[in-house]
Amino acid sequence: AGELKGQKVLIFSCYRDTTRYLHRRLAGKENEEWLESAGRPAIRRIDSGNHPADRARTLAQFAPIGSGDGVQAQDPIDILISTDVLSEGQNLQDCGSIVNYDLTWNPIRLVQRNGRIDRIGSPHDRIGVYNMFPEVELENLLHLIERLMSKISTIDDQGLHDSSVLGEVVHPRTYNTLRRIRAEDGEVLDEEEARAELAGPETLLRQLKDLLNRGGSGSLALLPNGIHSGLRREKCAGLFYYFQAPRSNGVGRRHFWRYIDARSHEIGENRYEIAGIIACLPDEPRCIAAHDVFALQDRVIEHILSAERQAEARAAAPTAVDPIQQTVAEELKDAIRRRSVDREAAKASLGFLAQPMGPSLHVRLRDVFRRWSDSYDDAAFVAEVSALADEFRKDRPAMSHAKRLERSDLNLICFEYVSA
């Protein structure tokens, strides 16, 4: 409350019930002491249950500049709690701080949330993004942070990642995009946001649900693997391939969509863009082109396998050590000098802390360090770090024995000719 006191704050949650719970807890009479310490902020919520007219009025009270009103409302709102109904198409740059009360499975949603206040014309020199990470027990069960980081890495590889989501290092985007932002081109952020949405599966899932609702499940189940068709598209000459392969742990299947240009041999893998190329009406004429289907298929398979090898190399390569590892290591060294811990156990933990580790372990290390900061119990401190080290060593062999994707694992489901 102290850090954000007097500021406008936007709190996001995935679920309507959660937003209503937060509103009750923050604005309720039982929270009188906190309200007083926070300066008695005006708190409102928005979710799918609000009427559109109420939603517009609430936004004008919360962000009069961003919403286009420009005039400070009579009853200004300081803290707005919302579901992702506000994650697209809203300019709320009056606000300088966002709290992600829960993390979505889709990192693009987190980018969109942050984009509500990270807008051209913001009066804030710096904006604050605060993420609430799940408790250790829940993270152990769901591995939410690890899955999010994996998806963020995939988006980064596709060149669609231009802002930090969970505090990771960000690679710069193309010069043209940066030049347009510098020139205060107001459309570029909307374009980039729309482009980022293409990386997510939501649009394709919606299309599949529409097909199934129209009774298409029976016809889909009867289709054999390896089928093909063709269609005409202006300025297009290529082939679409869809492969499946078993996951490395043997549970479930992986899906590979690729479109290869028959002339340049450039290969695309953005599913949304590919879906736009191959989508057709039920009565659209079939057109089979003269592309060399087998030669192009070999190029696509090599592209898939090469991408897998690169991903394996990145996973095996050393990464930067998180600052929390260095902090804990220094405190362990001090404990050794104080002779308040078992020297050998502490030295073994120092070896563990020098290795690259995933974000979920960083979260747990911060919890261990926080408990030590409250108690200064060196023996308990070393014991907890040693327990994490033992867990880390047990998990590593299972990861190293993951089955490598081979050419024989790729099963061709279907392909499609595309020609002008």
mmCIF file of N, CA, C and O in Angstrom, residues 155-241:
data_model
loop_
_atom_site.group_PDB
_atom_site.id
_atom_site.type_symbol
_atom_site.label_atom_id
_atom_site.label_comp_id
_atom_site.label_asym_id
_atom_site.label_seq_id
_atom_site.Cartn_x
_atom_site.Cartn_y
_atom_site.Cartn_z
ATOM 1 N N ILE A 155 7.615 -17.651 -28.403
ATOM 2 C CA ILE A 155 7.193 -16.402 -29.030
ATOM 3 C C ILE A 155 8.411 -15.553 -29.383
ATOM 4 O O ILE A 155 8.469 -14.915 -30.444
ATOM 5 N N ASP A 156 9.419 -15.561 -28.504
ATOM 6 C CA ASP A 156 10.649 -14.817 -28.757
ATOM 7 C C ASP A 156 11.336 -15.351 -30.004
ATOM 8 O O ASP A 156 11.835 -14.591 -30.834
ATOM 9 N N ASP A 157 11.367 -16.685 -30.163
ATOM 10 C CA ASP A 157 11.996 -17.287 -31.335
ATOM 11 C C ASP A 157 11.303 -16.866 -32.622
ATOM 12 O O ASP A 157 11.928 -16.758 -33.678
ATOM 13 N N GLN A 158 10.000 -16.607 -32.559
ATOM 14 C CA GLN A 158 9.245 -16.216 -33.741
ATOM 15 C C GLN A 158 9.332 -14.719 -34.019
ATOM 16 O O GLN A 158 8.752 -14.227 -34.978
ATOM 17 N N GLY A 159 10.076 -13.997 -33.185
ATOM 18 C CA GLY A 159 10.236 -12.560 -33.400
ATOM 19 C C GLY A 159 9.051 -11.743 -32.983
ATOM 20 O O GLY A 159 8.866 -10.618 -33.440
ATOM 21 N N LEU A 160 8.207 -12.279 -32.091
ATOM 22 C CA LEU A 160 6.989 -11.575 -31.691
ATOM 23 C C LEU A 160 7.074 -11.024 -30.270
ATOM 24 O O LEU A 160 6.098 -10.516 -29.747
ATOM 25 N N HIS A 161 8.240 -11.115 -29.655
ATOM 26 C CA HIS A 161 8.373 -10.776 -28.240
ATOM 27 C C HIS A 161 9.070 -9.431 -28.109
ATOM 28 O O HIS A 161 10.239 -9.299 -28.439
ATOM 29 N N ASP A 162 8.356 -8.403 -27.634
ATOM 30 C CA ASP A 162 8.974 -7.085 -27.566
ATOM 31 C C ASP A 162 8.828 -6.422 -26.207
ATOM 32 O O ASP A 162 9.102 -5.242 -26.065
ATOM 33 N N SER A 163 8.376 -7.147 -25.201
ATOM 34 C CA SER A 163 8.281 -6.565 -23.870
ATOM 35 C C SER A 163 8.379 -7.672 -22.830
ATOM 36 O O SER A 163 7.994 -8.800 -23.078
ATOM 37 N N SER A 164 8.962 -7.336 -21.683
ATOM 38 C CA SER A 164 9.123 -8.333 -20.625
ATOM 39 C C SER A 164 7.769 -8.722 -20.056
ATOM 40 O O SER A 164 6.926 -7.871 -19.800
ATOM 41 N N VAL A 165 7.557 -10.023 -19.873
ATOM 42 C CA VAL A 165 6.305 -10.523 -19.319
ATOM 43 C C VAL A 165 6.483 -10.894 -17.852
ATOM 44 O O VAL A 165 5.735 -10.463 -16.988
ATOM 45 N N LEU A 166 7.520 -11.684 -17.563
ATOM 46 C CA LEU A 166 7.775 -12.131 -16.191
ATOM 47 C C LEU A 166 9.150 -11.684 -15.702
ATOM 48 O O LEU A 166 9.747 -12.316 -14.851
ATOM 49 N N GLY A 167 9.667 -10.593 -16.279
ATOM 50 C CA GLY A 167 10.953 -10.077 -15.852
ATOM 51 C C GLY A 167 12.124 -10.621 -16.635
ATOM 52 O O GLY A 167 13.275 -10.365 -16.297
ATOM 53 N N GLU A 168 11.861 -11.367 -17.738
ATOM 54 C CA GLU A 168 12.953 -11.933 -18.510
ATOM 55 C C GLU A 168 13.610 -10.858 -19.381
ATOM 56 O O GLU A 168 13.043 -9.800 -19.620
ATOM 57 N N VAL A 169 14.822 -11.167 -19.877
ATOM 58 C CA VAL A 169 15.526 -10.238 -20.759
ATOM 59 C C VAL A 169 14.834 -10.220 -22.114
ATOM 60 O O VAL A 169 14.442 -11.257 -22.645
ATOM 61 N N VAL A 170 14.672 -9.042 -22.691
ATOM 62 C CA VAL A 170 13.926 -8.880 -23.935
ATOM 63 C C VAL A 170 14.870 -8.541 -25.064
ATOM 64 O O VAL A 170 15.752 -7.704 -24.921
ATOM 65 N N HIS A 171 14.699 -9.208 -26.198
ATOM 66 C CA HIS A 171 15.470 -8.862 -27.378
ATOM 67 C C HIS A 171 14.762 -7.734 -28.130
ATOM 68 O O HIS A 171 13.536 -7.701 -28.208
ATOM 69 N N PRO A 172 15.519 -6.783 -28.726
ATOM 70 C CA PRO A 172 14.882 -5.680 -29.441
ATOM 71 C C PRO A 172 14.140 -6.158 -30.671
ATOM 72 O O PRO A 172 14.507 -7.149 -31.294
ATOM 73 N N ARG A 173 13.085 -5.452 -31.037
ATOM 74 C CA ARG A 173 12.320 -5.761 -32.234
ATOM 75 C C ARG A 173 12.970 -5.150 -33.461
ATOM 76 O O ARG A 173 14.034 -4.545 -33.395
ATOM 77 N N THR A 174 12.325 -5.246 -34.605
ATOM 78 C CA THR A 174 12.900 -4.769 -35.854
ATOM 79 C C THR A 174 13.064 -3.264 -35.832
ATOM 80 O O THR A 174 12.342 -2.546 -35.137
ATOM 81 N N TYR A 175 14.023 -2.792 -36.643
ATOM 82 C CA TYR A 175 14.322 -1.360 -36.686
ATOM 83 C C TYR A 175 13.094 -0.561 -37.114
ATOM 84 O O TYR A 175 12.815 0.503 -36.570
ATOM 85 N N ASN A 176 12.341 -1.081 -38.074
ATOM 86 C CA ASN A 176 11.198 -0.326 -38.588
ATOM 87 C C ASN A 176 10.164 -0.083 -37.495
ATOM 88 O O ASN A 176 9.613 1.023 -37.382
ATOM 89 N N THR A 177 9.896 -1.098 -36.677
ATOM 90 C CA THR A 177 8.926 -0.944 -35.594
ATOM 91 C C THR A 177 9.414 0.085 -34.586
ATOM 92 O O THR A 177 8.657 0.961 -34.151
ATOM 93 N N LEU A 178 10.688 -0.003 -34.212
ATOM 94 C CA LEU A 178 11.245 0.946 -33.256
ATOM 95 C C LEU A 178 11.230 2.369 -33.814
ATOM 96 O O LEU A 178 10.980 3.335 -33.090
ATOM 97 N N ARG A 179 11.513 2.491 -35.106
ATOM 98 C CA ARG A 179 11.498 3.821 -35.731
ATOM 99 C C ARG A 179 10.099 4.426 -35.680
ATOM 100 O O ARG A 179 9.922 5.611 -35.389
ATOM 101 N N ARG A 180 9.071 3.604 -35.925
ATOM 102 C CA ARG A 180 7.697 4.107 -35.907
ATOM 103 C C ARG A 180 7.282 4.512 -34.500
ATOM 104 O O ARG A 180 6.565 5.496 -34.316
ATOM 105 N N ILE A 181 7.729 3.736 -33.504
ATOM 106 C CA ILE A 181 7.411 4.096 -32.122
ATOM 107 C C ILE A 181 8.064 5.419 -31.765
ATOM 108 O O ILE A 181 7.452 6.290 -31.134
ATOM 109 N N ARG A 182 9.326 5.577 -32.176
ATOM 110 C CA ARG A 182 10.021 6.822 -31.876
ATOM 111 C C ARG A 182 9.341 8.010 -32.533
ATOM 112 O O ARG A 182 9.309 9.112 -31.986
ATOM 113 N N ALA A 183 8.763 7.787 -33.716
ATOM 114 C CA ALA A 183 8.052 8.856 -34.419
ATOM 115 C C ALA A 183 6.639 9.050 -33.884
ATOM 116 O O ALA A 183 5.871 9.826 -34.427
ATOM 117 N N GLU A 184 6.293 8.316 -32.805
ATOM 118 C CA GLU A 184 4.982 8.399 -32.164
ATOM 119 C C GLU A 184 3.851 8.057 -33.133
ATOM 120 O O GLU A 184 2.811 8.720 -33.174
ATOM 121 N N ASP A 185 4.092 7.013 -33.928
ATOM 122 C CA ASP A 185 3.048 6.483 -34.790
ATOM 123 C C ASP A 185 2.061 5.732 -33.910
ATOM 124 O O ASP A 185 2.356 4.645 -33.399
ATOM 125 N N GLY A 186 0.882 6.298 -33.706
ATOM 126 C CA GLY A 186 -0.083 5.743 -32.773
ATOM 127 C C GLY A 186 -0.624 4.386 -33.170
ATOM 128 O O GLY A 186 -1.179 3.667 -32.344
ATOM 129 N N GLU A 187 -0.491 3.985 -34.460
ATOM 130 C CA GLU A 187 -1.066 2.728 -34.910
ATOM 131 C C GLU A 187 -0.147 1.537 -34.686
ATOM 132 O O GLU A 187 -0.595 0.389 -34.684
ATOM 133 N N VAL A 188 1.153 1.790 -34.492
ATOM 134 C CA VAL A 188 2.097 0.682 -34.467
ATOM 135 C C VAL A 188 1.858 -0.256 -33.286
ATOM 136 O O VAL A 188 1.967 -1.476 -33.424
ATOM 137 N N LEU A 189 1.499 0.288 -32.118
ATOM 138 C CA LEU A 189 1.276 -0.586 -30.964
ATOM 139 C C LEU A 189 0.055 -1.481 -31.173
ATOM 140 O O LEU A 189 0.055 -2.651 -30.787
ATOM 141 N N ASP A 190 -1.000 -0.916 -31.778
ATOM 142 C CA ASP A 190 -2.183 -1.735 -32.058
ATOM 143 C C ASP A 190 -1.844 -2.839 -33.061
ATOM 144 O O ASP A 190 -2.310 -3.969 -32.950
ATOM 145 N N GLU A 191 -1.015 -2.490 -34.063
ATOM 146 C CA GLU A 191 -0.619 -3.493 -35.054
ATOM 147 C C GLU A 191 0.207 -4.597 -34.408
ATOM 148 O O GLU A 191 0.008 -5.782 -34.672
ATOM 149 N N GLU A 192 1.171 -4.200 -33.551
ATOM 150 C CA GLU A 192 2.009 -5.187 -32.894
ATOM 151 C C GLU A 192 1.207 -6.060 -31.946
ATOM 152 O O GLU A 192 1.444 -7.265 -31.826
ATOM 153 N N GLU A 193 0.227 -5.463 -31.281
ATOM 154 C CA GLU A 193 -0.622 -6.222 -30.367
ATOM 155 C C GLU A 193 -1.444 -7.243 -31.142
ATOM 156 O O GLU A 193 -1.589 -8.393 -30.740
ATOM 157 N N ALA A 194 -1.971 -6.816 -32.289
ATOM 158 C CA ALA A 194 -2.747 -7.742 -33.116
ATOM 159 C C ALA A 194 -1.856 -8.868 -33.630
ATOM 160 O O ALA A 194 -2.241 -10.037 -33.654
ATOM 161 N N ARG A 195 -0.617 -8.504 -34.017
ATOM 162 C CA ARG A 195 0.300 -9.513 -34.516
ATOM 163 C C ARG A 195 0.656 -10.516 -33.429
ATOM 164 O O ARG A 195 0.750 -11.723 -33.662
ATOM 165 N N ALA A 196 0.863 -10.014 -32.223
ATOM 166 C CA ALA A 196 1.182 -10.917 -31.111
ATOM 167 C C ALA A 196 0.044 -11.881 -30.845
ATOM 168 O O ALA A 196 0.264 -13.035 -30.491
ATOM 169 N N GLU A 197 -1.192 -11.417 -31.008
ATOM 170 C CA GLU A 197 -2.352 -12.283 -30.786
ATOM 171 C C GLU A 197 -2.337 -13.470 -31.740
ATOM 172 O O GLU A 197 -2.853 -14.538 -31.428
ATOM 173 N N LEU A 198 -1.687 -13.286 -32.927
ATOM 174 C CA LEU A 198 -1.633 -14.392 -33.877
ATOM 175 C C LEU A 198 -0.850 -15.572 -33.327
ATOM 176 O O LEU A 198 -1.028 -16.705 -33.751
ATOM 177 N N ALA A 199 0.048 -15.317 -32.384
ATOM 178 C CA ALA A 199 0.862 -16.404 -31.849
ATOM 179 C C ALA A 199 0.055 -17.319 -30.939
ATOM 180 O O ALA A 199 0.474 -18.431 -30.649
ATOM 181 N N GLY A 200 -1.069 -16.862 -30.455
ATOM 182 C CA GLY A 200 -1.870 -17.654 -29.538
ATOM 183 C C GLY A 200 -2.836 -18.566 -30.272
ATOM 184 O O GLY A 200 -3.202 -18.326 -31.413
ATOM 185 N N PRO A 201 -3.286 -19.628 -29.620
ATOM 186 C CA PRO A 201 -4.160 -20.610 -30.263
ATOM 187 C C PRO A 201 -5.643 -20.289 -30.158
ATOM 188 O O PRO A 201 -6.469 -21.039 -30.661
ATOM 189 N N GLU A 202 -5.997 -19.176 -29.512
ATOM 190 C CA GLU A 202 -7.397 -18.957 -29.168
ATOM 191 C C GLU A 202 -8.294 -18.829 -30.398
ATOM 192 O O GLU A 202 -9.395 -19.369 -30.436
ATOM 193 N N THR A 203 -7.832 -18.094 -31.421
ATOM 194 C CA THR A 203 -8.659 -17.927 -32.614
ATOM 195 C C THR A 203 -8.889 -19.266 -33.295
ATOM 196 O O THR A 203 -10.007 -19.581 -33.730
ATOM 197 N N LEU A 204 -7.848 -20.083 -33.399
ATOM 198 C CA LEU A 204 -7.984 -21.381 -34.049
ATOM 199 C C LEU A 204 -8.897 -22.308 -33.246
ATOM 200 O O LEU A 204 -9.685 -23.058 -33.821
ATOM 201 N N LEU A 205 -8.803 -22.260 -31.941
ATOM 202 C CA LEU A 205 -9.688 -23.075 -31.111
ATOM 203 C C LEU A 205 -11.144 -22.668 -31.299
ATOM 204 O O LEU A 205 -12.042 -23.509 -31.338
ATOM 205 N N ARG A 206 -11.353 -21.357 -31.427
ATOM 206 C CA ARG A 206 -12.719 -20.872 -31.650
ATOM 207 C C ARG A 206 -13.265 -21.388 -32.988
ATOM 208 O O ARG A 206 -14.425 -21.785 -33.096
ATOM 209 N N GLN A 207 -12.416 -21.379 -34.026
ATOM 210 C CA GLN A 207 -12.853 -21.881 -35.332
ATOM 211 C C GLN A 207 -13.176 -23.373 -35.257
ATOM 212 O O GLN A 207 -14.156 -23.835 -35.856
ATOM 213 N N LEU A 208 -12.346 -24.135 -34.527
ATOM 214 C CA LEU A 208 -12.590 -25.565 -34.397
ATOM 215 C C LEU A 208 -13.898 -25.828 -33.654
ATOM 216 O O LEU A 208 -14.687 -26.702 -34.044
ATOM 217 N N LYS A 209 -14.144 -25.060 -32.588
ATOM 218 C CA LYS A 209 -15.390 -25.226 -31.848
ATOM 219 C C LYS A 209 -16.602 -24.924 -32.733
ATOM 220 O O LYS A 209 -17.624 -25.610 -32.666
ATOM 221 N N ASP A 210 -16.487 -23.892 -33.575
ATOM 222 C CA ASP A 210 -17.589 -23.569 -34.496
ATOM 223 C C ASP A 210 -17.862 -24.737 -35.440
ATOM 224 O O ASP A 210 -19.026 -25.079 -35.711
ATOM 225 N N LEU A 211 -16.788 -25.356 -35.948
ATOM 226 C CA LEU A 211 -16.955 -26.494 -36.849
ATOM 227 C C LEU A 211 -17.611 -27.667 -36.132
ATOM 228 O O LEU A 211 -18.540 -28.303 -36.666
ATOM 229 N N LEU A 212 -17.166 -27.956 -34.915
ATOM 230 C CA LEU A 212 -17.735 -29.081 -34.167
ATOM 231 C C LEU A 212 -19.190 -28.821 -33.819
ATOM 232 O O LEU A 212 -20.014 -29.739 -33.815
ATOM 233 N N ASN A 213 -19.522 -27.564 -33.521
ATOM 234 C CA ASN A 213 -20.906 -27.226 -33.203
ATOM 235 C C ASN A 213 -21.827 -27.379 -34.413
ATOM 236 O O ASN A 213 -23.035 -27.560 -34.261
ATOM 237 N N ARG A 214 -21.246 -27.293 -35.601
ATOM 238 C CA ARG A 214 -22.055 -27.478 -36.828
ATOM 239 C C ARG A 214 -22.149 -28.953 -37.216
ATOM 240 O O ARG A 214 -22.600 -29.287 -38.308
ATOM 241 N N GLY A 215 -21.689 -29.844 -36.338
ATOM 242 C CA GLY A 215 -21.802 -31.272 -36.613
ATOM 243 C C GLY A 215 -20.634 -31.842 -37.388
ATOM 244 O O GLY A 215 -20.780 -32.876 -38.057
ATOM 245 N N GLY A 216 -19.471 -31.209 -37.302
ATOM 246 C CA GLY A 216 -18.337 -31.670 -38.092
ATOM 247 C C GLY A 216 -17.490 -32.729 -37.429
ATOM 248 O O GLY A 216 -16.541 -33.235 -38.031
ATOM 249 N N SER A 217 -17.821 -33.114 -36.199
ATOM 250 C CA SER A 217 -16.975 -34.075 -35.492
ATOM 251 C C SER A 217 -16.984 -35.444 -36.168
ATOM 252 O O SER A 217 -15.952 -36.122 -36.227
ATOM 253 N N GLY A 218 -18.127 -35.859 -36.683
ATOM 254 C CA GLY A 218 -18.215 -37.170 -37.331
ATOM 255 C C GLY A 218 -17.358 -37.259 -38.573
ATOM 256 O O GLY A 218 -16.615 -38.222 -38.775
ATOM 257 N N SER A 219 -17.406 -36.217 -39.429
ATOM 258 C CA SER A 219 -16.621 -36.235 -40.661
ATOM 259 C C SER A 219 -15.132 -36.146 -40.372
ATOM 260 O O SER A 219 -14.312 -36.761 -41.061
ATOM 261 N N LEU A 220 -14.743 -35.396 -39.323
ATOM 262 C CA LEU A 220 -13.326 -35.287 -38.979
ATOM 263 C C LEU A 220 -12.770 -36.631 -38.530
ATOM 264 O O LEU A 220 -11.645 -37.006 -38.874
ATOM 265 N N ALA A 221 -13.536 -37.376 -37.758
ATOM 266 C CA ALA A 221 -13.071 -38.660 -37.236
ATOM 267 C C ALA A 221 -12.861 -39.686 -38.341
ATOM 268 O O ALA A 221 -12.057 -40.611 -38.200
ATOM 269 N N LEU A 222 -13.570 -39.540 -39.459
ATOM 270 C CA LEU A 222 -13.483 -40.510 -40.549
ATOM 271 C C LEU A 222 -12.335 -40.232 -41.508
ATOM 272 O O LEU A 222 -12.021 -41.059 -42.361
ATOM 273 N N LEU A 223 -11.692 -39.058 -41.388
ATOM 274 C CA LEU A 223 -10.627 -38.701 -42.324
ATOM 275 C C LEU A 223 -9.378 -39.530 -42.044
ATOM 276 O O LEU A 223 -8.901 -39.583 -40.914
ATOM 277 N N PRO A 224 -8.800 -40.184 -43.067
ATOM 278 C CA PRO A 224 -7.563 -40.958 -42.859
ATOM 279 C C PRO A 224 -6.344 -40.046 -42.853
ATOM 280 O O PRO A 224 -6.379 -38.929 -43.378
ATOM 281 N N ASN A 225 -5.243 -40.500 -42.253
ATOM 282 C CA ASN A 225 -4.000 -39.744 -42.298
ATOM 283 C C ASN A 225 -3.417 -39.746 -43.711
ATOM 284 O O ASN A 225 -3.611 -40.700 -44.472
ATOM 285 N N GLY A 226 -2.713 -38.694 -44.051
ATOM 286 C CA GLY A 226 -2.043 -38.608 -45.342
ATOM 287 C C GLY A 226 -2.894 -38.045 -46.461
ATOM 288 O O GLY A 226 -2.456 -38.007 -47.619
ATOM 289 N N ILE A 227 -4.116 -37.578 -46.162
ATOM 290 C CA ILE A 227 -4.972 -37.044 -47.220
ATOM 291 C C ILE A 227 -4.428 -35.695 -47.705
ATOM 292 O O ILE A 227 -3.640 -35.033 -47.019
ATOM 293 N N HIS A 228 -4.876 -35.275 -48.885
ATOM 294 C CA HIS A 228 -4.437 -33.977 -49.403
ATOM 295 C C HIS A 228 -5.522 -33.363 -50.262
ATOM 296 O O HIS A 228 -6.476 -34.022 -50.680
ATOM 297 N N SER A 229 -5.379 -32.080 -50.489
ATOM 298 C CA SER A 229 -6.279 -31.341 -51.366
ATOM 299 C C SER A 229 -5.495 -30.153 -51.920
ATOM 300 O O SER A 229 -4.266 -30.103 -51.796
ATOM 301 N N GLY A 230 -6.205 -29.194 -52.504
ATOM 302 C CA GLY A 230 -5.542 -28.013 -53.058
ATOM 303 C C GLY A 230 -6.535 -26.908 -53.302
ATOM 304 O O GLY A 230 -7.740 -27.142 -53.440
ATOM 305 N N LEU A 231 -6.056 -25.684 -53.342
ATOM 306 C CA LEU A 231 -6.918 -24.530 -53.599
ATOM 307 C C LEU A 231 -6.110 -23.417 -54.257
ATOM 308 O O LEU A 231 -4.882 -23.469 -54.327
ATOM 309 N N ARG A 232 -6.827 -22.428 -54.736
ATOM 310 C CA ARG A 232 -6.189 -21.269 -55.385
ATOM 311 C C ARG A 232 -6.131 -20.098 -54.400
ATOM 312 O O ARG A 232 -7.095 -19.820 -53.696
ATOM 313 N N ARG A 233 -4.989 -19.416 -54.389
ATOM 314 C CA ARG A 233 -4.809 -18.191 -53.611
ATOM 315 C C ARG A 233 -3.945 -17.230 -54.411
ATOM 316 O O ARG A 233 -2.923 -17.630 -54.986
ATOM 317 N N GLU A 234 -4.378 -15.976 -54.483
ATOM 318 C CA GLU A 234 -3.613 -14.986 -55.234
ATOM 319 C C GLU A 234 -2.213 -14.833 -54.654
ATOM 320 O O GLU A 234 -2.032 -14.798 -53.442
ATOM 321 N N LYS A 235 -1.232 -14.761 -55.541
ATOM 322 C CA LYS A 235 0.161 -14.510 -55.185
ATOM 323 C C LYS A 235 0.730 -15.569 -54.248
ATOM 324 O O LYS A 235 1.661 -15.319 -53.486
ATOM 325 N N CYS A 236 0.168 -16.777 -54.285
ATOM 326 C CA CYS A 236 0.667 -17.866 -53.452
ATOM 327 C C CYS A 236 1.054 -19.055 -54.308
ATOM 328 O O CYS A 236 0.366 -19.384 -55.284
ATOM 329 N N ALA A 237 2.165 -19.696 -53.946
ATOM 330 C CA ALA A 237 2.578 -20.926 -54.608
ATOM 331 C C ALA A 237 3.369 -21.728 -53.578
ATOM 332 O O ALA A 237 4.537 -21.421 -53.294
ATOM 333 N N GLY A 238 2.730 -22.716 -52.993
ATOM 334 C CA GLY A 238 3.419 -23.469 -51.959
ATOM 335 C C GLY A 238 2.633 -24.661 -51.494
ATOM 336 O O GLY A 238 1.629 -25.052 -52.107
ATOM 337 N N LEU A 239 3.069 -25.237 -50.387
ATOM 338 C CA LEU A 239 2.422 -26.414 -49.828
ATOM 339 C C LEU A 239 2.329 -26.281 -48.306
ATOM 340 O O LEU A 239 3.263 -25.802 -47.654
ATOM 341 N N PHE A 240 1.187 -26.711 -47.788
ATOM 342 C CA PHE A 240 0.973 -26.774 -46.346
ATOM 343 C C PHE A 240 1.110 -28.223 -45.902
ATOM 344 O O PHE A 240 0.572 -29.131 -46.544
ATOM 345 N N TYR A 241 1.854 -28.436 -44.804
ATOM 346 C CA TYR A 241 2.016 -29.779 -44.236
ATOM 347 C C TYR A 241 1.636 -29.753 -42.760
ATOM 348 O O TYR A 241 1.974 -28.808 -42.035
#
